[in-house]
PDB file of C-alpha atoms in Angstrom:
ATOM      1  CA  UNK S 284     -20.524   8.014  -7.566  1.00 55.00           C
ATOM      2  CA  UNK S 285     -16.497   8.085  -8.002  1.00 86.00           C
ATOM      3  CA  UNK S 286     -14.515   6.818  -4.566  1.00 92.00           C
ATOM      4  CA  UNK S 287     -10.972   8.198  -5.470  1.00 92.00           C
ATOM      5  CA  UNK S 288      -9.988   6.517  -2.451  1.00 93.00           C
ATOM      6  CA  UNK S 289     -10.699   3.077  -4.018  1.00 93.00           C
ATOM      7  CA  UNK S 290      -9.756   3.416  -6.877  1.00 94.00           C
ATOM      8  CA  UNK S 291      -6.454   4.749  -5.449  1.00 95.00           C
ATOM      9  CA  UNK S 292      -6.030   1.472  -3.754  1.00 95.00           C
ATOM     10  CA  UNK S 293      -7.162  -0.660  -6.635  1.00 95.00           C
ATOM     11  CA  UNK S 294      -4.344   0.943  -8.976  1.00 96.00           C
ATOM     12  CA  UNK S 295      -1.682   0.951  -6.069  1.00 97.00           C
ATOM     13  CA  UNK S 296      -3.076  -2.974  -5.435  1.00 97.00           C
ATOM     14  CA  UNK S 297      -2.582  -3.922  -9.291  1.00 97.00           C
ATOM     15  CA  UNK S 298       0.657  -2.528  -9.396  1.00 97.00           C
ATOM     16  CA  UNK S 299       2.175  -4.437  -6.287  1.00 98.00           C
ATOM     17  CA  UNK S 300       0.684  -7.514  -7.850  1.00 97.00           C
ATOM     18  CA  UNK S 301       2.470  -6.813 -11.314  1.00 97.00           C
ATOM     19  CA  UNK S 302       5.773  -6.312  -9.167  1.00 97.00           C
ATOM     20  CA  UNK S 303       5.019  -9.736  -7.770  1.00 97.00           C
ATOM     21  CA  UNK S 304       4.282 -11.484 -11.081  1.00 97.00           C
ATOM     22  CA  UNK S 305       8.104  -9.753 -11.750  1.00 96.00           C
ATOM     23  CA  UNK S 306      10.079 -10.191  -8.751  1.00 96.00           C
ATOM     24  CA  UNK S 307      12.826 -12.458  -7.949  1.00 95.00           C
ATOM     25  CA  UNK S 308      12.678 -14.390  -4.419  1.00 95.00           C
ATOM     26  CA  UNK S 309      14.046 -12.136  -2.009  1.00 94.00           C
ATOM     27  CA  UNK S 310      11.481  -9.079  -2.717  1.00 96.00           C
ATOM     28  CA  UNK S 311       8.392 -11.620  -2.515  1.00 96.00           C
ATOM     29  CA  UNK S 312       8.495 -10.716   1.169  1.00 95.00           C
ATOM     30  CA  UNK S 313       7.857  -6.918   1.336  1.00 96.00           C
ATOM     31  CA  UNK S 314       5.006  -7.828  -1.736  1.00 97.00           C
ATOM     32  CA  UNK S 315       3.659 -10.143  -0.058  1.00 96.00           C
ATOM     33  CA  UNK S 316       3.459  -8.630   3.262  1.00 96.00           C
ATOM     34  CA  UNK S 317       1.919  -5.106   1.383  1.00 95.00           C
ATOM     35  CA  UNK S 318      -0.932  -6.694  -0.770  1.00 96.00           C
ATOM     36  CA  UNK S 319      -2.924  -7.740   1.420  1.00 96.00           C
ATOM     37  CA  UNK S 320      -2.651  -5.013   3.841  1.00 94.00           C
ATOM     38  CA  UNK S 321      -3.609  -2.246   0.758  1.00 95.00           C
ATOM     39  CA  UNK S 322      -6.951  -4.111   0.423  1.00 91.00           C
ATOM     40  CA  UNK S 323      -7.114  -4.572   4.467  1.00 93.00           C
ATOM     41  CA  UNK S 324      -6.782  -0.687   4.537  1.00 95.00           C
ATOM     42  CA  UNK S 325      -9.404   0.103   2.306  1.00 92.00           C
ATOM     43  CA  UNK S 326     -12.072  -1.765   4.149  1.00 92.00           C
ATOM     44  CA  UNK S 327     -11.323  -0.170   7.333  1.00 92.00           C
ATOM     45  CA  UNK S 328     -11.277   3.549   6.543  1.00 91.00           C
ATOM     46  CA  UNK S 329     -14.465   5.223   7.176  1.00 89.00           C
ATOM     47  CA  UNK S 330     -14.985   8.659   5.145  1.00 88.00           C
ATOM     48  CA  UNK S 331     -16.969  10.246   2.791  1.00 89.00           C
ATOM     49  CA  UNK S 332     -16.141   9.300  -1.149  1.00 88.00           C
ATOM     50  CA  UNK S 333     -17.159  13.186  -2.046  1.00 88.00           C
ATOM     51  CA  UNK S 334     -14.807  14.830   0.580  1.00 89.00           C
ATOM     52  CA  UNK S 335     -11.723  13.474  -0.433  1.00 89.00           C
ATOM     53  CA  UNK S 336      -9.057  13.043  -3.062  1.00 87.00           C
ATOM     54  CA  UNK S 337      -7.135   9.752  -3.601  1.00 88.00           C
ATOM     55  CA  UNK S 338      -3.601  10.276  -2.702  1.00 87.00           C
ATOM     56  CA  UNK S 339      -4.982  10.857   0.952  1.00 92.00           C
ATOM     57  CA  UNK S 340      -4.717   6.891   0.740  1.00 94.00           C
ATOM     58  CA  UNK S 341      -0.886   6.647   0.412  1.00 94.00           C
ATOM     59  CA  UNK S 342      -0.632   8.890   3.708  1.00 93.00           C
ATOM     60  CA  UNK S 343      -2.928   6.692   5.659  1.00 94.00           C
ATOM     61  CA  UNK S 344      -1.403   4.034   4.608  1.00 95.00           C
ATOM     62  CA  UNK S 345       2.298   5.199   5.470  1.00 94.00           C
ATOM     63  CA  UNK S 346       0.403   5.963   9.145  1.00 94.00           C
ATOM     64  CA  UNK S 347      -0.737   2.434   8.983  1.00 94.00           C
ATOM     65  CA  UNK S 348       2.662   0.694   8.094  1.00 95.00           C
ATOM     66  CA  UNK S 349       4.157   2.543  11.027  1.00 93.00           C
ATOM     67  CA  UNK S 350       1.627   0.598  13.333  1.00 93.00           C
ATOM     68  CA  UNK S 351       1.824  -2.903  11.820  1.00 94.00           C
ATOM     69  CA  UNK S 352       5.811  -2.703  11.633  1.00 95.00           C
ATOM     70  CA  UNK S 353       5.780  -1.523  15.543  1.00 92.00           C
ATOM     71  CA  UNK S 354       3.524  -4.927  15.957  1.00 93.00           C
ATOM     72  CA  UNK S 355       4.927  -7.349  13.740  1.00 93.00           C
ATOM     73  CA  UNK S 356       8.276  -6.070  15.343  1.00 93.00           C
ATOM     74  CA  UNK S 357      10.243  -6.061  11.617  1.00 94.00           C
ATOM     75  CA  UNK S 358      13.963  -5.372  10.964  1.00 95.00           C
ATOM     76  CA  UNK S 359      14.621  -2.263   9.622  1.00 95.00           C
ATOM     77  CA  UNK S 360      15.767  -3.345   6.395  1.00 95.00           C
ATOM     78  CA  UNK S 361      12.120  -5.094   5.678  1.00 95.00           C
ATOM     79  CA  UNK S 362      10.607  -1.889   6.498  1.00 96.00           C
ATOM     80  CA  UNK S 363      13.051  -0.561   4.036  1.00 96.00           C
ATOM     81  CA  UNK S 364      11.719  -2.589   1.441  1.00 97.00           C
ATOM     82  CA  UNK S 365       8.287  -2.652   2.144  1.00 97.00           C
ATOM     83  CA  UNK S 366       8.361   1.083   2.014  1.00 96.00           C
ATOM     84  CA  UNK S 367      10.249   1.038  -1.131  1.00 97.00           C
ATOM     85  CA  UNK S 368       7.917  -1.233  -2.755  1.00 97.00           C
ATOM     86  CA  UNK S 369       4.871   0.443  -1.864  1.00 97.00           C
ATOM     87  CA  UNK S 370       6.234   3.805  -3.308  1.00 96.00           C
ATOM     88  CA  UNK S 371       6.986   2.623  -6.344  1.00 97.00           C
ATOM     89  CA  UNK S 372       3.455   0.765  -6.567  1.00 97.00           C
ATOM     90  CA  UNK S 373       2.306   4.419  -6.183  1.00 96.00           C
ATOM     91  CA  UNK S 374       4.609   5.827  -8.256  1.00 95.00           C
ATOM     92  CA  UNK S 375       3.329   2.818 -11.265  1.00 94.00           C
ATOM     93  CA  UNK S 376      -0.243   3.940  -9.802  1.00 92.00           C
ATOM     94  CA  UNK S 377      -0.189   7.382 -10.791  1.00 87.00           C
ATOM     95  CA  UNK S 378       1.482   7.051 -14.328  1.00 73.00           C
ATOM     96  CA  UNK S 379      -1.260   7.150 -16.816  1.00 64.00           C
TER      97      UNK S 379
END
């Protein structure tokens, strides 16, 4: 059985960590802040593999940045990039 949402994270995961491989030093923070949270994410949602599709990840995980930034208590110019970088990862993620 398919699980778009994992394999939504997996492809969204691969990309941040090709981004990383890239990156010069100051965006090694927002990657390295979002790939382990992507992976974090993934193990935590309950559902059901047949009842969803897998860009339903990228909202939850949005949902789920809000609460970790309100926690970790980050500027709003690492939220910036974090955000950035994570759209682009799903940007890369959906590109055939």
């Amino acid at each position: 059985m398919s699980d778009p949402i994992a394999a939504r994270a997996d492809a969204i995961h691969e990309a941040l960590l090709s981004m990383e491989r890239e990156a010069g030093a100051d965006d090694l923070f927002p990657l390295g802040y979002l790939i382990p949270q992507v992976l974090l994410v993934v193990d935590q949602l309950d559902y059901d593999p047949t009842d969803v599709d897998g860009e339903e990840f990228d909202a939850v995980f949005h949902d789920w940045l809000d609460d970790t930034f309100a926690q970790d208590g980050m500027s709003e110019t690492d939220q910036t990039a974090v955000r950035q970088f994570f759209n682009q990862a799903c940007q890369q993620a959906s590109t055939p």
